[in-house]
Amino acid sequence: MNIEKKQVLEKWTEFTLSNDFGMSVSVLDFGGIITKIMTPDRNGNFENIVLGYSNYQDYQSNPNYFGALIGRVAGRIEGASFKLNEKTYSLAANNEDHHLHGGPSGFHQILWEVSLFQTAEEVGLTLTHKSADMDGGYPGNVEIKVTYTLNNHNQLILEYAAKSDQTTPLTLTNHAYFNLSGNLKNTVHDHQVTIDSSRFVELDTDLIPTGKLLDVADTTFDFRGGRVLSDGFNNDFEQNKIADGGYDHYFIFDHTEEYQAILQDPVSGRVMLVKTNEPGVVMYTSNGLAEGLPLAECSSRKHLGVCFETQSSPASLHHEGFPTVILNAGENYQKQTVFTFRLED
C-alpha cells in the first residue's frame, strides 16, 4: 500500500493511492476530483478507466464535473428553488432555469481539507469541509466528511458523512465517468450494464422529473437482465430521445440483488460492481459531452463515458413518492458506495 503526493497547481495537490496489486486511484484536494483510476485488463495491462483532463487547469471550471464530489444536492432542482418548513429558498440557476449539482460554487469547486491514512490492507484519504448557513442558498451549517479508501480487494470505497444544525436538503455523490475499455480506446456503446431496478424517473425536455415513475418492463431502461448501452443510444423511445440519445435518468433500486449495478466491457474483460446503501442512481451516458476537449488520452466525444451517481432524488423537493434528500437537524448523514473492480471469469 502506498500514497504519493504531487503538487499539480500552486494550491492543488493530487494524491495517488496504490494497493499491493498495482491498482491506483488519483484524487485532487480541489473538488475531491478523481483524476485517474488504473486497473488491469484480462492481459494484465494497467490502463486508466475514467475520463480526466490532460491539463489540470481545466478542472477549475469543469463544466462536465469530471470525477468531482457533488453537493450540497446532486442533480437538478426544478426552478432553482424549494420550499422547506413553509419557507421558500432560492438557489442559483446554473442549468437553464434550474439548479444543478449544488450550483456554480458547489462542492466540486472548493479546496477540501485532507488527512491521509494507511494500514497493511488499505490506504485512503479523508476530505472535510464546513459549509456555512445559506452557502449556495441552502440553510444550515453543515459539516461534511468524505472518505476514499482503496483496499487489496481492488475496491474503491466512498463514504459520505455529514451533520447539519438545521433541517436542509443534502445528497452527495461522485461524478466519475467510467470507460472500462482502458485509456479511452472506445466509447461505451458496447459496455454492458445491469441495474437492480424496476422503476425509473420520467423526465421532461429540460431533464426535470415530471413526478411520474415509469416501469422499466419492455423498454430500453430494463437493465435487470443486463443490456448494452447502445440499445438506448439510437432508440426511438421518448425518454432516450429527451436525453439526447442516451440516459440521464434516476433509477430506484429494488435492492433485491447483491450488487445494485454492474458495468462490463467484453473486450478488455474489466468488470465494475457497484454496491451502495443509497436508494437509487442517476446513470448518465455523457450524451451532452462536447467534442474536442483535451482529455488525458484523447479528445472528448459523445458517449465516451458512463456515470453512476448513487444518491437520493432531488425530485422529492417538489413531488411525493421519491427518495427524500432532506437531512433533519442533528441527524447523521451516512452513505456508502463501493466500486469493486475485477476481471470476467
C-alpha positions as a Markdown table, in Angstrom:
| # | Residue | x | y | z |
|---|---|---|---|---|
| 1 | Met | 0.0 | 0.0 | 0.0 |
| 2 | Asn | 1.3 | 3.4 | -0.8 |
| 3 | Ile | 0.3 | 7.1 | -1.0 |
| 4 | Glu | 2.1 | 9.6 | -3.3 |
| 5 | Lys | 1.6 | 13.4 | -3.2 |
| 6 | Lys | 2.1 | 15.7 | -6.2 |
| 7 | Gln | 1.7 | 19.4 | -6.4 |
| 8 | Val | -0.1 | 19.9 | -9.6 |
| 9 | Leu | -1.0 | 23.6 | -9.4 |
| 10 | Glu | 0.0 | 26.3 | -6.9 |
| 11 | Lys | -2.7 | 25.4 | -4.4 |
| 12 | Trp | -3.7 | 22.0 | -5.5 |
| 13 | Thr | -2.3 | 18.6 | -4.5 |
| 14 | Glu | -3.0 | 15.2 | -6.2 |
| 15 | Phe | -2.9 | 12.1 | -4.0 |
| 16 | Thr | -2.4 | 8.7 | -5.6 |
| 17 | Leu | -3.5 | 5.7 | -3.6 |
| 18 | Ser | -1.9 | 2.4 | -4.7 |
| 19 | Asn | -2.6 | -1.1 | -3.4 |
| 20 | Asp | -0.3 | -4.2 | -3.4 |
| 21 | Phe | -1.7 | -5.4 | -6.7 |
| 22 | Gly | -1.0 | -2.4 | -8.9 |
| 23 | Met | -4.4 | -0.7 | -8.8 |
| 24 | Ser | -4.2 | 3.0 | -8.1 |
| 25 | Val | -6.7 | 5.9 | -7.7 |
| 26 | Ser | -5.6 | 9.6 | -8.0 |
| 27 | Val | -7.6 | 12.3 | -6.3 |
| 28 | Leu | -7.3 | 16.1 | -6.1 |
| 29 | Asp | -7.9 | 18.1 | -2.9 |
| 30 | Phe | -9.7 | 20.6 | -5.2 |
| 31 | Gly | -13.3 | 19.3 | -5.7 |
| 32 | Gly | -12.4 | 15.9 | -4.4 |
| 33 | Ile | -11.9 | 15.1 | -8.1 |
| 34 | Ile | -10.9 | 11.5 | -9.1 |
| 35 | Thr | -8.5 | 12.2 | -12.0 |
| 36 | Lys | -7.4 | 8.7 | -12.8 |
| 37 | Ile | -8.1 | 5.0 | -11.9 |
| 38 | Met | -5.6 | 2.4 | -13.1 |
| 39 | Thr | -6.8 | -1.2 | -13.3 |
| 40 | Pro | -5.6 | -4.2 | -15.3 |
| 41 | Asp | -7.3 | -5.7 | -18.4 |
| 42 | Arg | -7.5 | -9.5 | -19.0 |
| 43 | Asn | -4.0 | -9.4 | -20.4 |
| 44 | Gly | -2.5 | -7.7 | -17.3 |
| 45 | Asn | -2.2 | -4.2 | -19.0 |
| 46 | Phe | -2.9 | -1.4 | -16.5 |
| 47 | Glu | -4.8 | 1.4 | -18.0 |
| 48 | Asn | -6.9 | 4.4 | -16.9 |
| 49 | Ile | -10.7 | 3.8 | -16.8 |
| 50 | Val | -12.1 | 7.3 | -16.0 |
| 51 | Leu | -12.3 | 10.5 | -18.0 |
| 52 | Gly | -9.9 | 13.3 | -17.0 |
| 53 | Tyr | -8.4 | 16.4 | -18.4 |
| 54 | Ser | -4.8 | 16.4 | -19.8 |
| 55 | Asn | -4.4 | 19.9 | -18.2 |
| 56 | Tyr | -5.2 | 20.2 | -14.5 |
| 57 | Gln | -6.1 | 23.9 | -15.1 |
| 58 | Asp | -9.3 | 22.7 | -16.9 |
| 59 | Tyr | -10.6 | 21.3 | -13.7 |
| 60 | Gln | -11.0 | 24.9 | -12.5 |
| 61 | Ser | -14.3 | 25.3 | -14.5 |
| 62 | Asn | -15.0 | 21.6 | -15.2 |
| 63 | Pro | -18.5 | 22.1 | -16.7 |
| 64 | Asn | -18.8 | 18.3 | -17.1 |
| 65 | Tyr | -18.0 | 17.6 | -13.4 |
| 66 | Phe | -15.3 | 15.0 | -14.4 |
| 67 | Gly | -14.6 | 12.9 | -11.3 |
| 68 | Ala | -15.9 | 15.6 | -8.9 |
| 69 | Leu | -17.6 | 15.4 | -5.5 |
| 70 | Ile | -21.1 | 16.8 | -5.9 |
| 71 | Gly | -23.1 | 18.7 | -3.2 |
| 72 | Arg | -24.9 | 20.1 | -1.4 |
| 73 | Val | -27.5 | 18.4 | -3.7 |
| 74 | Ala | -26.6 | 16.2 | -6.6 |
| 75 | Gly | -28.8 | 16.5 | -9.6 |
| 76 | Arg | -31.3 | 19.2 | -10.8 |
| 77 | Ile | -33.6 | 21.2 | -8.6 |
| 78 | Glu | -36.6 | 22.4 | -10.5 |
| 79 | Gly | -36.9 | 26.1 | -10.8 |
| 80 | Ala | -33.8 | 26.6 | -8.7 |
| 81 | Ser | -35.9 | 26.8 | -5.6 |
| 82 | Phe | -37.6 | 24.7 | -3.0 |
| 83 | Lys | -39.9 | 25.1 | 0.0 |
| 84 | Leu | -39.0 | 23.8 | 3.4 |
| 85 | Asn | -40.9 | 24.3 | 6.6 |
| 86 | Glu | -43.2 | 26.9 | 4.9 |
| 87 | Lys | -40.2 | 28.9 | 3.7 |
| 88 | Thr | -39.1 | 29.2 | 0.1 |
| 89 | Tyr | -35.3 | 29.1 | -0.6 |
| 90 | Ser | -33.9 | 30.4 | -3.9 |
| 91 | Leu | -30.8 | 28.9 | -5.4 |
| 92 | Ala | -28.5 | 29.8 | -8.3 |
| 93 | Ala | -29.9 | 28.9 | -11.7 |
| 94 | Asn | -26.9 | 27.3 | -13.5 |
| 95 | Asn | -28.8 | 24.9 | -15.8 |
| 96 | Glu | -31.3 | 27.0 | -17.8 |
| 97 | Asp | -33.9 | 27.9 | -15.2 |
| 98 | His | -32.8 | 25.1 | -12.8 |
| 99 | His | -30.1 | 24.5 | -10.2 |
| 100 | Leu | -27.6 | 21.7 | -11.0 |
| 101 | His | -25.1 | 19.8 | -8.8 |
| 102 | Gly | -25.0 | 22.4 | -5.9 |
| 103 | Gly | -24.7 | 25.4 | -8.2 |
| 104 | Pro | -21.7 | 27.2 | -9.5 |
| 105 | Ser | -20.0 | 27.3 | -6.1 |
| 106 | Gly | -20.8 | 23.7 | -5.2 |
| 107 | Phe | -18.5 | 21.2 | -3.6 |
| 108 | His | -16.8 | 20.5 | -6.9 |
| 109 | Gln | -15.4 | 24.0 | -6.7 |
| 110 | Ile | -13.9 | 24.0 | -3.2 |
| 111 | Leu | -10.5 | 23.1 | -1.7 |
| 112 | Trp | -11.0 | 20.3 | 0.8 |
| 113 | Glu | -9.0 | 19.7 | 3.9 |
| 114 | Val | -7.2 | 16.3 | 3.5 |
| 115 | Ser | -5.9 | 13.8 | 6.0 |
| 116 | Leu | -4.3 | 10.5 | 4.9 |
| 117 | Phe | -4.3 | 7.0 | 6.4 |
| 118 | Gln | -2.7 | 3.7 | 5.7 |
| 119 | Thr | -2.7 | 0.2 | 7.0 |
| 120 | Ala | -1.5 | -3.2 | 5.8 |
| 121 | Glu | -4.7 | -3.8 | 3.8 |
| 122 | Glu | -6.0 | -0.3 | 2.8 |
| 123 | Val | -4.9 | 3.2 | 2.1 |
| 124 | Gly | -7.0 | 6.3 | 1.8 |
| 125 | Leu | -7.8 | 9.9 | 2.4 |
| 126 | Thr | -10.5 | 11.8 | 4.3 |
| 127 | Leu | -11.8 | 15.1 | 2.9 |
| 128 | Thr | -13.5 | 17.5 | 5.2 |
| 129 | His | -15.3 | 20.8 | 4.7 |
| 130 | Lys | -17.6 | 23.1 | 6.7 |
| 131 | Ser | -20.4 | 24.6 | 4.6 |
| 132 | Ala | -21.9 | 27.7 | 6.3 |
| 133 | Asp | -25.5 | 28.6 | 6.7 |
| 134 | Met | -27.0 | 29.8 | 3.4 |
| 135 | Asp | -23.9 | 28.7 | 1.5 |
| 136 | Gly | -25.2 | 28.5 | -2.1 |
| 137 | Gly | -28.7 | 29.4 | -0.8 |
| 138 | Tyr | -29.0 | 26.3 | 1.4 |
| 139 | Pro | -29.9 | 26.6 | 5.1 |
| 140 | Gly | -27.8 | 25.1 | 7.9 |
| 141 | Asn | -24.2 | 24.9 | 9.0 |
| 142 | Val | -23.2 | 21.5 | 7.6 |
| 143 | Glu | -20.0 | 19.6 | 8.5 |
| 144 | Ile | -19.0 | 17.2 | 5.7 |
| 145 | Lys | -16.6 | 14.3 | 5.7 |
| 146 | Val | -15.9 | 12.2 | 2.7 |
| 147 | Thr | -13.5 | 9.2 | 2.8 |
| 148 | Tyr | -11.9 | 7.5 | -0.3 |
| 149 | Thr | -10.4 | 4.1 | 0.6 |
| 150 | Leu | -8.6 | 1.7 | -1.7 |
| 151 | Asn | -8.0 | -1.8 | -0.4 |
| 152 | Asn | -6.3 | -5.0 | -1.5 |
| 153 | His | -9.6 | -6.4 | -2.8 |
| 154 | Asn | -9.4 | -3.8 | -5.6 |
| 155 | Gln | -12.3 | -2.0 | -4.0 |
| 156 | Leu | -12.7 | 1.8 | -4.0 |
| 157 | Ile | -14.9 | 2.7 | -1.1 |
| 158 | Leu | -16.6 | 6.1 | -1.0 |
| 159 | Glu | -18.1 | 7.0 | 2.4 |
| 160 | Tyr | -20.1 | 10.2 | 2.9 |
| 161 | Ala | -20.8 | 11.6 | 6.4 |
| 162 | Ala | -22.5 | 14.9 | 7.3 |
| 163 | Lys | -24.4 | 16.7 | 10.1 |
| 164 | Ser | -26.4 | 20.0 | 10.0 |
| 165 | Asp | -27.6 | 22.3 | 12.7 |
| 166 | Gln | -30.7 | 23.0 | 10.6 |
| 167 | Thr | -33.0 | 20.8 | 8.6 |
| 168 | Thr | -31.7 | 21.0 | 5.0 |
| 169 | Pro | -31.6 | 19.2 | 1.6 |
| 170 | Leu | -28.4 | 17.1 | 1.2 |
| 171 | Thr | -27.4 | 14.3 | -1.1 |
| 172 | Leu | -23.8 | 13.8 | -2.1 |
| 173 | Thr | -22.3 | 11.8 | -4.9 |
| 174 | Asn | -19.2 | 11.4 | -7.1 |
| 175 | His | -19.4 | 12.2 | -10.8 |
| 176 | Ala | -16.7 | 10.0 | -12.2 |
| 177 | Tyr | -17.1 | 9.0 | -15.9 |
| 178 | Phe | -16.2 | 5.3 | -16.3 |
| 179 | Asn | -14.9 | 3.7 | -19.5 |
| 180 | Leu | -13.6 | 0.2 | -19.0 |
| 181 | Ser | -12.0 | -0.1 | -22.4 |
| 182 | Gly | -8.9 | 1.4 | -21.0 |
| 183 | Asn | -7.2 | 4.7 | -21.9 |
| 184 | Leu | -10.4 | 5.7 | -23.7 |
| 185 | Lys | -9.8 | 3.4 | -26.6 |
| 186 | Asn | -13.5 | 3.0 | -27.4 |
| 187 | Thr | -16.8 | 4.7 | -26.5 |
| 188 | Val | -19.1 | 2.9 | -24.0 |
| 189 | His | -21.5 | 1.8 | -26.8 |
| 190 | Asp | -20.7 | -1.9 | -26.2 |
| 191 | His | -20.4 | -1.7 | -22.4 |
| 192 | Gln | -23.0 | -4.0 | -20.8 |
| 193 | Val | -24.9 | -2.7 | -17.8 |
| 194 | Thr | -27.0 | -4.4 | -15.2 |
| 195 | Ile | -29.1 | -2.4 | -12.7 |
| 196 | Asp | -31.3 | -3.8 | -9.9 |
| 197 | Ser | -34.2 | -1.5 | -10.7 |
| 198 | Ser | -37.7 | -2.0 | -12.0 |
| 199 | Arg | -38.7 | 1.8 | -11.9 |
| 200 | Phe | -37.1 | 4.9 | -13.2 |
| 201 | Val | -38.0 | 8.6 | -13.2 |
| 202 | Glu | -39.7 | 10.2 | -16.2 |
| 203 | Leu | -38.0 | 13.4 | -17.4 |
| 204 | Asp | -39.4 | 16.4 | -19.3 |
| 205 | Thr | -37.5 | 18.2 | -22.1 |
| 206 | Asp | -35.5 | 20.2 | -19.5 |
| 207 | Leu | -34.4 | 16.9 | -17.9 |
| 208 | Ile | -36.5 | 17.7 | -14.9 |
| 209 | Pro | -38.6 | 14.9 | -13.3 |
| 210 | Thr | -42.2 | 15.1 | -14.2 |
| 211 | Gly | -43.3 | 13.5 | -10.9 |
| 212 | Lys | -44.0 | 10.1 | -12.6 |
| 213 | Leu | -42.2 | 6.8 | -12.0 |
| 214 | Leu | -42.1 | 4.5 | -15.0 |
| 215 | Asp | -41.9 | 0.8 | -15.2 |
| 216 | Val | -38.8 | -0.4 | -17.0 |
| 217 | Ala | -40.5 | -3.5 | -18.4 |
| 218 | Asp | -40.4 | -3.7 | -22.2 |
| 219 | Thr | -38.3 | -0.6 | -22.5 |
| 220 | Thr | -34.6 | 0.2 | -23.1 |
| 221 | Phe | -34.5 | 1.1 | -19.4 |
| 222 | Asp | -34.8 | -2.5 | -18.3 |
| 223 | Phe | -31.3 | -3.4 | -17.2 |
| 224 | Arg | -32.3 | -6.1 | -14.8 |
| 225 | Gly | -31.0 | -8.9 | -17.0 |
| 226 | Gly | -28.2 | -6.8 | -18.5 |
| 227 | Arg | -28.1 | -5.0 | -21.8 |
| 228 | Val | -25.6 | -3.0 | -23.9 |
| 229 | Leu | -25.8 | 0.8 | -23.5 |
| 230 | Ser | -26.1 | 1.4 | -27.2 |
| 231 | Asp | -29.7 | -0.1 | -27.0 |
| 232 | Gly | -30.7 | 3.4 | -25.8 |
| 233 | Phe | -28.4 | 5.5 | -27.9 |
| 234 | Asn | -30.1 | 5.0 | -31.2 |
| 235 | Asn | -33.6 | 4.3 | -29.9 |
| 236 | Asp | -36.9 | 6.0 | -30.7 |
| 237 | Phe | -38.1 | 5.6 | -27.1 |
| 238 | Glu | -39.2 | 9.1 | -26.0 |
| 239 | Gln | -37.1 | 9.1 | -22.8 |
| 240 | Asn | -33.9 | 8.2 | -24.6 |
| 241 | Lys | -34.6 | 11.0 | -27.2 |
| 242 | Ile | -35.2 | 13.5 | -24.4 |
| 243 | Ala | -31.8 | 12.7 | -23.0 |
| 244 | Asp | -30.2 | 13.5 | -26.4 |
| 245 | Gly | -29.8 | 9.8 | -27.4 |
| 246 | Gly | -28.9 | 8.0 | -24.2 |
| 247 | Tyr | -29.6 | 8.0 | -20.5 |
| 248 | Asp | -29.6 | 10.8 | -17.8 |
| 249 | His | -32.2 | 9.2 | -15.6 |
| 250 | Tyr | -32.7 | 8.2 | -11.9 |
| 251 | Phe | -33.2 | 4.5 | -11.3 |
| 252 | Ile | -34.8 | 3.5 | -8.0 |
| 253 | Phe | -33.1 | 0.3 | -6.7 |
| 254 | Asp | -35.1 | -2.7 | -5.8 |
| 255 | His | -32.3 | -3.8 | -3.5 |
| 256 | Thr | -33.0 | -7.5 | -4.3 |
| 257 | Glu | -29.5 | -8.3 | -5.6 |
| 258 | Glu | -26.1 | -8.3 | -4.0 |
| 259 | Tyr | -24.9 | -5.5 | -6.4 |
| 260 | Gln | -27.1 | -2.6 | -7.4 |
| 261 | Ala | -25.3 | -2.1 | -10.7 |
| 262 | Ile | -22.7 | -3.9 | -12.8 |
| 263 | Leu | -20.6 | -2.5 | -15.7 |
| 264 | Gln | -18.8 | -4.8 | -18.0 |
| 265 | Asp | -16.6 | -4.3 | -21.1 |
| 266 | Pro | -16.3 | -7.6 | -23.1 |
| 267 | Val | -13.2 | -6.5 | -25.0 |
| 268 | Ser | -11.0 | -5.7 | -22.0 |
| 269 | Gly | -12.6 | -8.1 | -19.6 |
| 270 | Arg | -12.9 | -5.5 | -17.0 |
| 271 | Val | -15.9 | -5.6 | -14.6 |
| 272 | Met | -17.1 | -2.9 | -12.1 |
| 273 | Leu | -19.5 | -3.9 | -9.4 |
| 274 | Val | -21.5 | -1.2 | -7.6 |
| 275 | Lys | -22.8 | -1.7 | -4.1 |
| 276 | Thr | -24.5 | 1.0 | -2.1 |
| 277 | Asn | -26.9 | 1.9 | 0.6 |
| 278 | Glu | -28.3 | 4.7 | -1.5 |
| 279 | Pro | -31.9 | 4.4 | -2.7 |
| 280 | Gly | -31.0 | 4.9 | -6.4 |
| 281 | Val | -28.6 | 6.1 | -9.1 |
| 282 | Val | -28.5 | 8.5 | -11.9 |
| 283 | Met | -26.9 | 6.8 | -14.9 |
| 284 | Tyr | -25.5 | 9.4 | -17.3 |
| 285 | Thr | -24.0 | 8.3 | -20.6 |
| 286 | Ser | -22.3 | 11.6 | -21.5 |
| 287 | Asn | -24.8 | 12.5 | -24.1 |
| 288 | Gly | -24.1 | 16.1 | -23.7 |
| 289 | Leu | -20.3 | 15.8 | -23.7 |
| 290 | Ala | -18.8 | 18.3 | -26.2 |
| 291 | Glu | -16.4 | 17.1 | -28.8 |
| 292 | Gly | -12.7 | 18.1 | -28.8 |
| 293 | Leu | -12.0 | 18.7 | -25.1 |
| 294 | Pro | -8.3 | 17.7 | -24.4 |
| 295 | Leu | -8.5 | 14.6 | -22.2 |
| 296 | Ala | -5.5 | 12.7 | -20.9 |
| 297 | Glu | -5.7 | 10.1 | -23.6 |
| 298 | Cys | -7.8 | 11.6 | -26.4 |
| 299 | Ser | -10.3 | 14.3 | -27.3 |
| 300 | Ser | -13.7 | 14.1 | -25.8 |
| 301 | Arg | -16.8 | 12.9 | -27.7 |
| 302 | Lys | -20.3 | 11.8 | -27.1 |
| 303 | His | -20.9 | 8.6 | -25.2 |
| 304 | Leu | -17.2 | 8.4 | -24.1 |
| 305 | Gly | -18.1 | 7.5 | -20.5 |
| 306 | Val | -20.9 | 6.5 | -18.1 |
| 307 | Cys | -21.5 | 7.9 | -14.7 |
| 308 | Phe | -23.2 | 6.0 | -11.8 |
| 309 | Glu | -24.2 | 8.8 | -9.5 |
| 310 | Thr | -25.6 | 7.0 | -6.4 |
| 311 | Gln | -27.8 | 9.4 | -4.5 |
| 312 | Ser | -31.3 | 10.3 | -3.3 |
| 313 | Ser | -33.7 | 12.2 | -5.6 |
| 314 | Pro | -34.0 | 16.0 | -5.6 |
| 315 | Ala | -37.3 | 15.4 | -7.3 |
| 316 | Ser | -38.5 | 14.7 | -3.7 |
| 317 | Leu | -38.4 | 18.5 | -3.1 |
| 318 | His | -41.3 | 19.0 | -5.5 |
| 319 | His | -43.1 | 15.6 | -5.7 |
| 320 | Glu | -44.3 | 12.9 | -3.4 |
| 321 | Gly | -43.1 | 9.3 | -3.6 |
| 322 | Phe | -39.4 | 9.9 | -4.3 |
| 323 | Pro | -36.4 | 9.1 | -2.0 |
| 324 | Thr | -36.0 | 12.2 | 0.2 |
| 325 | Val | -33.0 | 14.5 | 0.2 |
| 326 | Ile | -34.0 | 16.1 | 3.5 |
| 327 | Leu | -31.5 | 15.8 | 6.3 |
| 328 | Asn | -33.0 | 16.7 | 9.7 |
| 329 | Ala | -31.2 | 18.9 | 12.1 |
| 330 | Gly | -28.8 | 16.9 | 14.3 |
| 331 | Glu | -29.3 | 13.7 | 12.2 |
| 332 | Asn | -26.2 | 11.8 | 11.0 |
| 333 | Tyr | -26.0 | 11.5 | 7.2 |
| 334 | Gln | -24.1 | 8.3 | 6.4 |
| 335 | Lys | -23.9 | 6.8 | 2.9 |
| 336 | Gln | -21.5 | 4.4 | 1.3 |
| 337 | Thr | -20.8 | 3.3 | -2.3 |
| 338 | Val | -18.3 | 0.5 | -3.0 |
| 339 | Phe | -16.9 | 0.1 | -6.5 |
| 340 | Thr | -15.3 | -3.4 | -6.9 |
| 341 | Phe | -13.0 | -3.9 | -9.9 |
| 342 | Arg | -12.3 | -7.4 | -11.3 |
| 343 | Leu | -12.0 | -9.4 | -14.5 |
| 344 | Glu | -14.5 | -11.6 | -16.2 |
| 345 | Asp | -14.2 | -15.2 | -15.3 |
